[in-house]
CSV table of C-alpha atoms and ligand atoms in Angstrom, one decimal:
chain,number,residue,atom,x,y,z
A,966,MET,CA,-85.3,-23.2,-63.5
A,967,ASN,CA,-88.1,-25.5,-62.6
A,968,LEU,CA,-87.0,-29.0,-61.7
A,969,CYS,CA,-88.8,-31.9,-60.0
A,970,ARG,CA,-87.5,-33.0,-56.6
A,971,LYS,CA,-85.5,-35.9,-58.1
A,972,CYS,CA,-83.9,-33.8,-60.9
A,973,PHE,CA,-83.1,-31.0,-58.4
A,974,ALA,CA,-81.3,-33.5,-56.1
A,975,ASP,CA,-79.5,-35.1,-59.1
A,976,SER,CA,-78.4,-31.6,-60.2
A,977,VAL,CA,-76.8,-30.8,-56.8
A,978,GLU,CA,-75.0,-34.2,-56.8
A,979,GLU,CA,-73.8,-33.6,-60.4
A,980,LYS,CA,-72.6,-30.1,-59.6
A,981,THR,CA,-70.7,-31.4,-56.5
A,982,ARG,CA,-69.1,-34.2,-58.6
A,983,SER,CA,-68.0,-31.6,-61.2
A,984,THR,CA,-66.5,-29.3,-58.5
A,985,ILE,CA,-64.6,-32.3,-57.1
A,986,ALA,CA,-63.3,-33.1,-60.6
A,987,LYS,CA,-62.5,-29.5,-61.5
A,988,TYR,CA,-60.2,-29.1,-58.4
A,989,SER,CA,-59.0,-32.7,-58.4
A,990,MET,CA,-60.1,-32.9,-54.8
A,991,PHE,CA,-59.8,-36.7,-54.3
A,992,LYS,CA,-57.9,-39.7,-55.6
A,993,PHE,CA,-59.8,-42.9,-56.3
A,994,ASP,CA,-58.3,-44.6,-53.2
A,995,ASP,CA,-58.3,-41.6,-50.7
A,996,ARG,CA,-59.2,-42.1,-47.1
A,997,ILE,CA,-61.5,-39.1,-46.6
A,998,ALA,CA,-62.4,-37.6,-43.2
A,999,VAL,CA,-65.7,-35.8,-43.6
A,1000,ALA,CA,-66.5,-33.1,-41.0
A,1001,VAL,CA,-70.1,-33.8,-40.0
A,1002,SER,CA,-71.5,-31.4,-37.5
A,1003,GLY,CA,-75.1,-32.7,-37.9
A,1004,GLY,CA,-76.3,-29.5,-39.7
A,1005,LYS,CA,-77.9,-29.6,-43.1
A,1006,ASP,CA,-74.8,-28.8,-45.1
A,1007,SER,CA,-72.5,-31.4,-43.5
A,1008,VAL,CA,-75.1,-34.2,-43.4
A,1009,GLY,CA,-76.0,-33.4,-47.1
A,1010,LEU,CA,-72.3,-33.6,-48.0
A,1011,LEU,CA,-72.0,-37.0,-46.3
A,1012,HIS,CA,-75.0,-38.2,-48.4
A,1013,VAL,CA,-73.5,-36.9,-51.6
A,1014,LEU,CA,-70.0,-38.4,-50.9
A,1015,ALA,CA,-71.4,-41.7,-49.7
A,1016,LYS,CA,-73.4,-42.0,-52.9
A,1017,ALA,CA,-70.5,-41.0,-55.1
A,1018,GLY,CA,-68.3,-43.4,-53.1
A,1019,ARG,CA,-70.2,-46.4,-54.5
A,1020,ARG,CA,-68.5,-45.8,-57.8
A,1021,HIS,CA,-65.1,-45.8,-56.0
A,1022,PRO,CA,-64.9,-48.9,-53.8
A,1023,LYS,CA,-61.2,-48.2,-52.9
A,1024,ALA,CA,-62.0,-44.8,-51.4
A,1025,GLU,CA,-63.0,-44.7,-47.7
A,1026,LEU,CA,-65.1,-42.2,-45.7
A,1027,VAL,CA,-64.8,-41.6,-42.0
A,1028,ALA,CA,-67.1,-39.0,-40.5
A,1029,VAL,CA,-65.7,-36.8,-37.8
A,1030,THR,CA,-67.9,-34.8,-35.4
A,1031,VAL,CA,-66.5,-32.2,-33.0
A,1032,ASP,CA,-68.3,-32.0,-29.7
A,1033,GLU,CA,-67.5,-28.5,-28.5
A,1034,GLY,CA,-69.5,-29.0,-25.4
A,1035,ILE,CA,-72.4,-26.7,-26.0
A,1036,ARG,CA,-75.3,-27.7,-23.8
A,1037,GLY,CA,-78.7,-28.2,-25.5
A,1038,TYR,CA,-77.2,-27.8,-28.9
A,1039,ARG,CA,-74.4,-30.2,-29.8
A,1040,ASP,CA,-76.0,-33.2,-28.0
A,1041,GLU,CA,-78.8,-33.3,-30.5
A,1042,ALA,CA,-76.4,-32.8,-33.4
A,1043,LEU,CA,-74.3,-35.7,-32.3
A,1044,LYS,CA,-77.2,-38.1,-32.3
A,1045,ILE,CA,-78.2,-36.9,-35.8
A,1046,ALA,CA,-74.7,-37.2,-37.1
A,1047,ALA,CA,-74.5,-40.8,-35.7
A,1048,GLU,CA,-77.8,-41.8,-37.3
A,1049,ASN,CA,-76.8,-40.5,-40.7
A,1050,CYS,CA,-73.4,-42.4,-40.5
A,1051,LYS,CA,-75.2,-45.6,-39.5
A,1052,GLU,CA,-77.5,-45.2,-42.5
A,1053,PHE,CA,-74.6,-45.2,-44.9
A,1054,GLY,CA,-72.3,-47.6,-42.9
A,1055,VAL,CA,-69.8,-44.8,-42.5
A,1056,GLU,CA,-67.3,-45.1,-39.5
A,1057,HIS,CA,-68.0,-42.2,-37.1
A,1058,ARG,CA,-65.5,-40.6,-34.8
A,1059,VAL,CA,-66.3,-38.0,-32.2
A,1060,VAL,CA,-63.7,-35.7,-30.7
A,1061,SER,CA,-64.5,-33.4,-27.8
A,1062,PHE,CA,-63.1,-30.0,-26.7
A,1063,ARG,CA,-63.0,-31.4,-23.2
A,1064,GLU,CA,-60.6,-34.2,-24.1
A,1065,MET,CA,-58.6,-32.1,-26.5
A,1066,PHE,CA,-58.4,-28.7,-24.6
A,1067,GLY,CA,-59.4,-29.6,-21.1
A,1068,CYS,CA,-62.8,-28.1,-20.8
A,1069,THR,CA,-66.1,-27.6,-22.6
A,1070,PHE,CA,-66.8,-24.6,-24.9
A,1071,ASP,CA,-69.5,-23.5,-22.5
A,1072,GLN,CA,-66.9,-23.3,-19.7
A,1073,MET,CA,-64.6,-21.4,-22.0
A,1074,VAL,CA,-67.2,-18.8,-22.9
A,1075,LYS,CA,-68.2,-18.4,-19.2
A,1076,ARG,CA,-64.5,-17.6,-18.4
A,1077,LEU,CA,-64.3,-15.2,-21.4
A,1078,LYS,CA,-67.4,-13.4,-20.3
A,1079,GLU,CA,-66.4,-13.2,-16.6
A,1080,SER,CA,-63.1,-11.6,-17.7
A,1081,GLY,CA,-64.9,-8.8,-19.5
A,1082,GLU,CA,-63.1,-9.7,-22.7
A,1083,VAL,CA,-65.3,-8.3,-25.5
A,1084,ARG,CA,-62.8,-8.2,-28.4
A,1085,VAL,CA,-62.9,-12.0,-28.9
A,1086,THR,CA,-66.3,-13.5,-29.9
A,1087,PRO,CA,-67.2,-17.1,-29.0
A,1088,CYS,CA,-67.3,-18.0,-32.7
A,1089,ALA,CA,-63.8,-16.7,-33.3
A,1090,VAL,CA,-62.5,-19.0,-30.5
A,1091,CYS,CA,-64.6,-21.9,-31.5
A,1092,GLY,CA,-63.6,-21.7,-35.2
A,1093,VAL,CA,-59.8,-21.8,-34.3
A,1094,LEU,CA,-60.2,-24.7,-31.8
A,1095,ARG,CA,-62.6,-26.7,-34.1
A,1096,ARG,CA,-60.1,-26.4,-37.1
A,1097,LYS,CA,-57.4,-27.8,-34.9
A,1098,ALA,CA,-59.6,-30.6,-33.5
A,1099,LEU,CA,-60.6,-31.6,-37.0
A,1100,ASN,CA,-57.0,-31.5,-38.4
A,1101,VAL,CA,-55.5,-33.5,-35.5
A,1102,THR,CA,-58.3,-36.1,-35.7
A,1103,ALA,CA,-58.0,-36.4,-39.5
A,1104,ARG,CA,-54.3,-36.9,-39.2
A,1105,LYS,CA,-54.7,-39.5,-36.4
A,1106,ILE,CA,-57.0,-41.6,-38.4
A,1107,GLY,CA,-54.7,-41.5,-41.4
A,1108,ALA,CA,-57.0,-39.4,-43.7
A,1109,ASP,CA,-55.5,-38.2,-47.0
A,1110,LYS,CA,-58.1,-35.4,-47.1
A,1111,LEU,CA,-60.4,-33.6,-44.8
A,1112,ALA,CA,-63.7,-32.7,-46.6
A,1113,THR,CA,-65.8,-29.9,-45.1
A,1114,ALA,CA,-69.3,-28.7,-46.2
A,1115,HIS,CA,-68.4,-25.0,-46.8
A,1116,THR,CA,-70.9,-23.7,-49.4
A,1117,LEU,CA,-70.6,-20.8,-51.9
A,1118,ASP,CA,-72.1,-18.6,-49.2
A,1119,ASP,CA,-69.6,-19.6,-46.6
A,1120,GLU,CA,-66.7,-19.0,-49.0
A,1121,VAL,CA,-67.7,-15.5,-49.9
A,1122,GLN,CA,-68.5,-14.6,-46.3
A,1123,THR,CA,-65.1,-15.9,-45.2
A,1124,PHE,CA,-63.5,-13.8,-48.0
A,1125,LEU,CA,-65.3,-10.7,-46.6
A,1126,LEU,CA,-64.4,-11.5,-43.0
A,1127,ASN,CA,-60.7,-12.0,-43.9
A,1128,ILE,CA,-60.8,-8.5,-45.5
A,1129,LEU,CA,-62.6,-7.1,-42.4
A,1130,HIS,CA,-59.9,-8.7,-40.2
A,1131,GLY,CA,-57.1,-7.6,-42.4
A,1132,ASP,CA,-56.0,-11.2,-42.8
A,1133,VAL,CA,-55.2,-11.2,-46.5
A,1134,SER,CA,-52.9,-14.2,-46.5
A,1135,ARG,CA,-55.8,-16.4,-45.5
A,1136,ILE,CA,-57.6,-15.5,-48.7
A,1137,ALA,CA,-54.6,-17.2,-50.5
A,1138,LYS,CA,-54.8,-20.3,-48.3
A,1139,GLU,CA,-58.5,-20.9,-48.2
A,1140,LYS,CA,-58.6,-22.7,-51.6
A,1141,PRO,CA,-61.3,-25.2,-52.7
A,1142,LEU,CA,-58.5,-27.8,-52.1
A,1143,THR,CA,-55.8,-26.5,-49.8
A,1144,ASP,CA,-52.1,-27.2,-50.7
A,1145,GLU,CA,-50.0,-29.8,-49.0
A,1146,VAL,CA,-47.8,-27.3,-47.1
A,1147,HIS,CA,-46.9,-29.2,-44.0
A,1148,PRO,CA,-46.9,-33.0,-43.2
A,1149,LYS,CA,-49.0,-32.3,-40.1
A,1150,LEU,CA,-51.7,-30.4,-42.0
A,1151,VAL,CA,-54.3,-32.6,-43.8
A,1152,PRO,CA,-55.3,-30.9,-47.1
A,1153,ARG,CA,-58.9,-29.6,-46.8
A,1154,ALA,CA,-61.4,-30.1,-49.7
A,1155,LYS,CA,-64.7,-28.2,-50.0
A,1156,PRO,CA,-66.9,-30.0,-52.5
A,1157,PHE,CA,-69.8,-27.6,-51.9
A,1158,CYS,CA,-67.8,-24.5,-52.5
A,1159,GLU,CA,-69.6,-23.6,-55.7
A,1160,ILE,CA,-73.1,-24.5,-54.5
A,1161,PRO,CA,-75.3,-21.8,-52.9
A,1162,GLU,CA,-76.5,-22.5,-49.4
A,1163,ARG,CA,-80.2,-22.3,-50.4
A,1164,GLU,CA,-79.5,-25.3,-52.8
A,1165,THR,CA,-77.7,-27.4,-50.1
A,1166,ALA,CA,-80.6,-26.6,-47.7
A,1167,LEU,CA,-83.2,-27.6,-50.4
A,1168,TYR,CA,-81.2,-30.7,-51.2
A,1169,ALA,CA,-81.5,-31.8,-47.5
A,1170,TYR,CA,-85.2,-31.2,-47.5
A,1171,VAL,CA,-85.8,-32.9,-50.9
A,1172,LYS,CA,-83.8,-36.0,-49.8
A,1173,GLY,CA,-85.6,-36.2,-46.5
A,1174,ILE,CA,-82.4,-36.0,-44.6
A,1175,ARG,CA,-82.6,-35.5,-40.9
A,1176,PHE,CA,-80.4,-32.6,-39.7
A,1177,GLN,CA,-80.2,-30.3,-36.8
A,1178,SER,CA,-82.1,-27.1,-37.3
A,1179,ASN,CA,-81.7,-25.4,-33.9
A,1180,PRO,CA,-79.1,-22.6,-34.2
A,1181,CYS,CA,-76.1,-22.5,-31.9
A,1182,PRO,CA,-76.8,-20.2,-28.9
A,1183,TYR,CA,-73.5,-18.3,-29.6
A,1184,ALA,CA,-74.1,-17.7,-33.3
A,1185,ILE,CA,-75.9,-14.5,-32.7
A,1186,GLU,CA,-72.7,-12.8,-31.6
A,1187,ALA,CA,-70.8,-13.6,-34.8
A,1188,LEU,CA,-69.5,-11.0,-37.2
A,1189,ARG,CA,-70.3,-13.6,-39.9
A,1190,ASN,CA,-74.0,-12.8,-39.4
A,1191,ASP,CA,-73.4,-9.3,-40.6
A,1192,ALA,CA,-71.4,-10.5,-43.5
A,1193,ARG,CA,-74.1,-13.0,-44.4
A,1194,ALA,CA,-76.9,-10.3,-44.2
A,1195,MET,CA,-74.9,-7.9,-46.4
A,1196,LEU,CA,-74.1,-10.5,-49.0
A,1197,ASN,CA,-77.7,-11.8,-49.1
A,1198,SER,CA,-79.0,-8.3,-49.6
A,1199,VAL,CA,-76.6,-7.7,-52.5
A,1200,GLU,CA,-77.5,-11.1,-54.0
A,1201,GLU,CA,-81.2,-10.3,-53.8
A,1202,LYS,CA,-80.8,-7.1,-55.7
A,1203,HIS,CA,-78.2,-8.4,-58.1
A,1204,PRO,CA,-78.6,-12.2,-58.6
A,1205,GLY,CA,-75.4,-14.1,-59.3
A,1206,MET,CA,-73.2,-11.7,-57.3
A,1207,LYS,CA,-72.0,-14.3,-54.8
A,1208,PHE,CA,-70.7,-16.5,-57.6
A,1209,THR,CA,-69.1,-13.4,-59.3
A,1210,ILE,CA,-67.2,-12.7,-56.0
A,1211,PHE,CA,-66.1,-16.4,-55.8
A,1212,LYS,CA,-64.8,-16.2,-59.3
A,1213,SER,CA,-63.0,-12.9,-58.5
A,1214,ILE,CA,-61.3,-14.5,-55.5
A,1215,GLU,CA,-60.1,-17.4,-57.7
A,1216,LYS,CA,-58.6,-14.9,-60.1
A,1217,ILE,CA,-56.7,-12.8,-57.4
A,1218,ARG,CA,-55.6,-15.7,-55.3
A,1219,PRO,CA,-52.4,-16.6,-57.3
A,1220,ALA,CA,-51.1,-13.1,-56.7
A,1221,LEU,CA,-51.9,-13.3,-53.0
A,1222,GLU,CA,-50.2,-16.8,-52.8
A,1223,GLU,CA,-46.8,-15.2,-53.3
A,1224,THR,CA,-47.3,-13.0,-50.2
A,1225,ALA,CA,-48.6,-16.0,-48.2
A,1226,LYS,CA,-45.6,-18.2,-49.1
A,1227,LYS,CA,-43.2,-15.6,-47.6
A,1228,GLU,CA,-44.9,-16.1,-44.2
A,1229,GLY,CA,-43.5,-19.7,-44.0
A,1230,LEU,CA,-45.0,-22.4,-41.8
A,1231,GLY,CA,-43.2,-23.8,-38.7
A,1232,GLU,CA,-44.4,-25.7,-35.6
A,1233,CYS,CA,-45.8,-24.3,-32.4
A,1234,VAL,CA,-43.3,-24.3,-29.6
A,1235,GLU,CA,-46.0,-25.4,-27.2
A,1236,CYS,CA,-48.1,-28.0,-29.0
A,1237,GLY,CA,-46.0,-28.9,-32.1
A,1238,GLU,CA,-48.9,-28.2,-34.5
A,1239,PRO,CA,-48.3,-26.2,-37.8
A,1240,THR,CA,-48.4,-22.4,-37.4
A,1241,THR,CA,-47.0,-19.3,-39.0
A,1242,GLU,CA,-46.3,-17.9,-35.5
A,1243,LYS,CA,-44.0,-19.0,-32.7
A,1244,VAL,CA,-47.1,-20.0,-30.6
A,1245,CYS,CA,-50.1,-21.2,-32.6
A,1246,ARG,CA,-53.4,-19.3,-32.3
A,1247,THR,CA,-55.0,-22.3,-30.4
A,1248,CYS,CA,-52.4,-22.2,-27.7
A,1249,GLN,CA,-52.6,-18.4,-27.5
A,1250,LEU,CA,-56.4,-18.6,-27.0
A,1251,ARG,CA,-56.2,-21.4,-24.6
A,1252,LYS,CA,-53.8,-19.5,-22.4
A,1253,GLN,CA,-55.8,-16.3,-22.7
A,1254,ILE,CA,-59.0,-18.1,-21.5
A,1255,MET,CA,-57.6,-20.5,-19.0
A,1256,GLN,CA,-55.4,-18.1,-17.2
A,1257,ARG,CA,-58.2,-15.7,-16.4
B,1406,SF4,FE1,-69.0,-22.6,-32.7
B,1406,SF4,FE2,-70.0,-20.2,-33.4
B,1406,SF4,FE3,-70.6,-22.4,-34.9
B,1406,SF4,FE4,-71.5,-22.1,-32.4
B,1406,SF4,S1,-72.0,-20.8,-34.2
B,1406,SF4,S2,-70.6,-24.0,-33.2
B,1406,SF4,S3,-69.8,-21.1,-31.4
B,1406,SF4,S4,-68.5,-21.4,-34.6
B,1407,ZN,ZN1,-49.9,-24.6,-30.2
C-alpha cells in the first residue's frame, strides 16, 4: 500500500476511531485520562485523541505522566509530554514513584540488585507500580476511562508473556476496553490495540511529533524483548501473523473470562486498592524491596 504522508496519517486516525467505535471505548462526555509517557505511541495517541475530541466538545482529556524516577531518561520524557500537552491545551498531571511509593525507581532497582534478587526484573516491578500509579491518579481526577497507547504489538507480546508466566486469567482481563469490575478500578481503553507499532511510529514521524527516542536503561533486561524479537521474526516470515494472534485472543477470551470471574476481586488489606489476593502485588513488591 503506497500512501502519501497525509493519507497515511489520516488512515491511522481513521483506524483508531474505528477501533474506538468497535469496542464502544468512550462516551461523548467522558473525562478521559490519557497515559502519556513521552514516547512515540503515547504522544501519538494524545494527538489522535485531541484531534478526535474536537468533534466531541463535552469530552475532556487529561494527560497523566508517571515519573518513575529514572535518571537521564524520564526527565527528558517529562518535558516532551508537557510540551505536547501544551500544544493541544490538554491538562497535564505528573505523579511520581517517590511521592506514591516513597522512593525513586532507581533506588528500588539498586536495592533489588544489592539483595541479589534475580527472579524479579526491573520491568516486572515497574509495570506493577506504574499500573497502580495510573489507576490511582485517574480515579483521583475523576476520569471515567484511562486510555493507554498499547499497540497491536504490545497486545500480542503481553499475551505471550502471560502464557510464559502461566497467568492465564490476565489474558481474560486485558481486553481492548476492560470491564467495570470494581468501583476503584478505572476501566482502561486501548485505542491503538489493532494498529501495528511500525504504523504508530511512522505516524509520529509523519506528523512531526516530538517524542522521546532514548530507550529506558532497564529495558534491556525485560523478557518482553525476547517476546518482541520472536513475534517480529514470525511476522517477517508470515506477514499478518500478529493480527491473526490478536483475533485468536479475542475468540478464546470469553471462555477464559469464566475462569477469571471465579477469582473474585477484593481490596488489599494494606492499601485498600483492588486485588485478587489478600495483599496486592504492589504492596508485596514494595515490602520485598524496602525490607532488604
Ligand atoms: Fe519501566 Fe521497564 Fe518501561 Fe523502563 S522499560 S519504564 S523499567 S517498564
Ligand atoms: Zn496493597
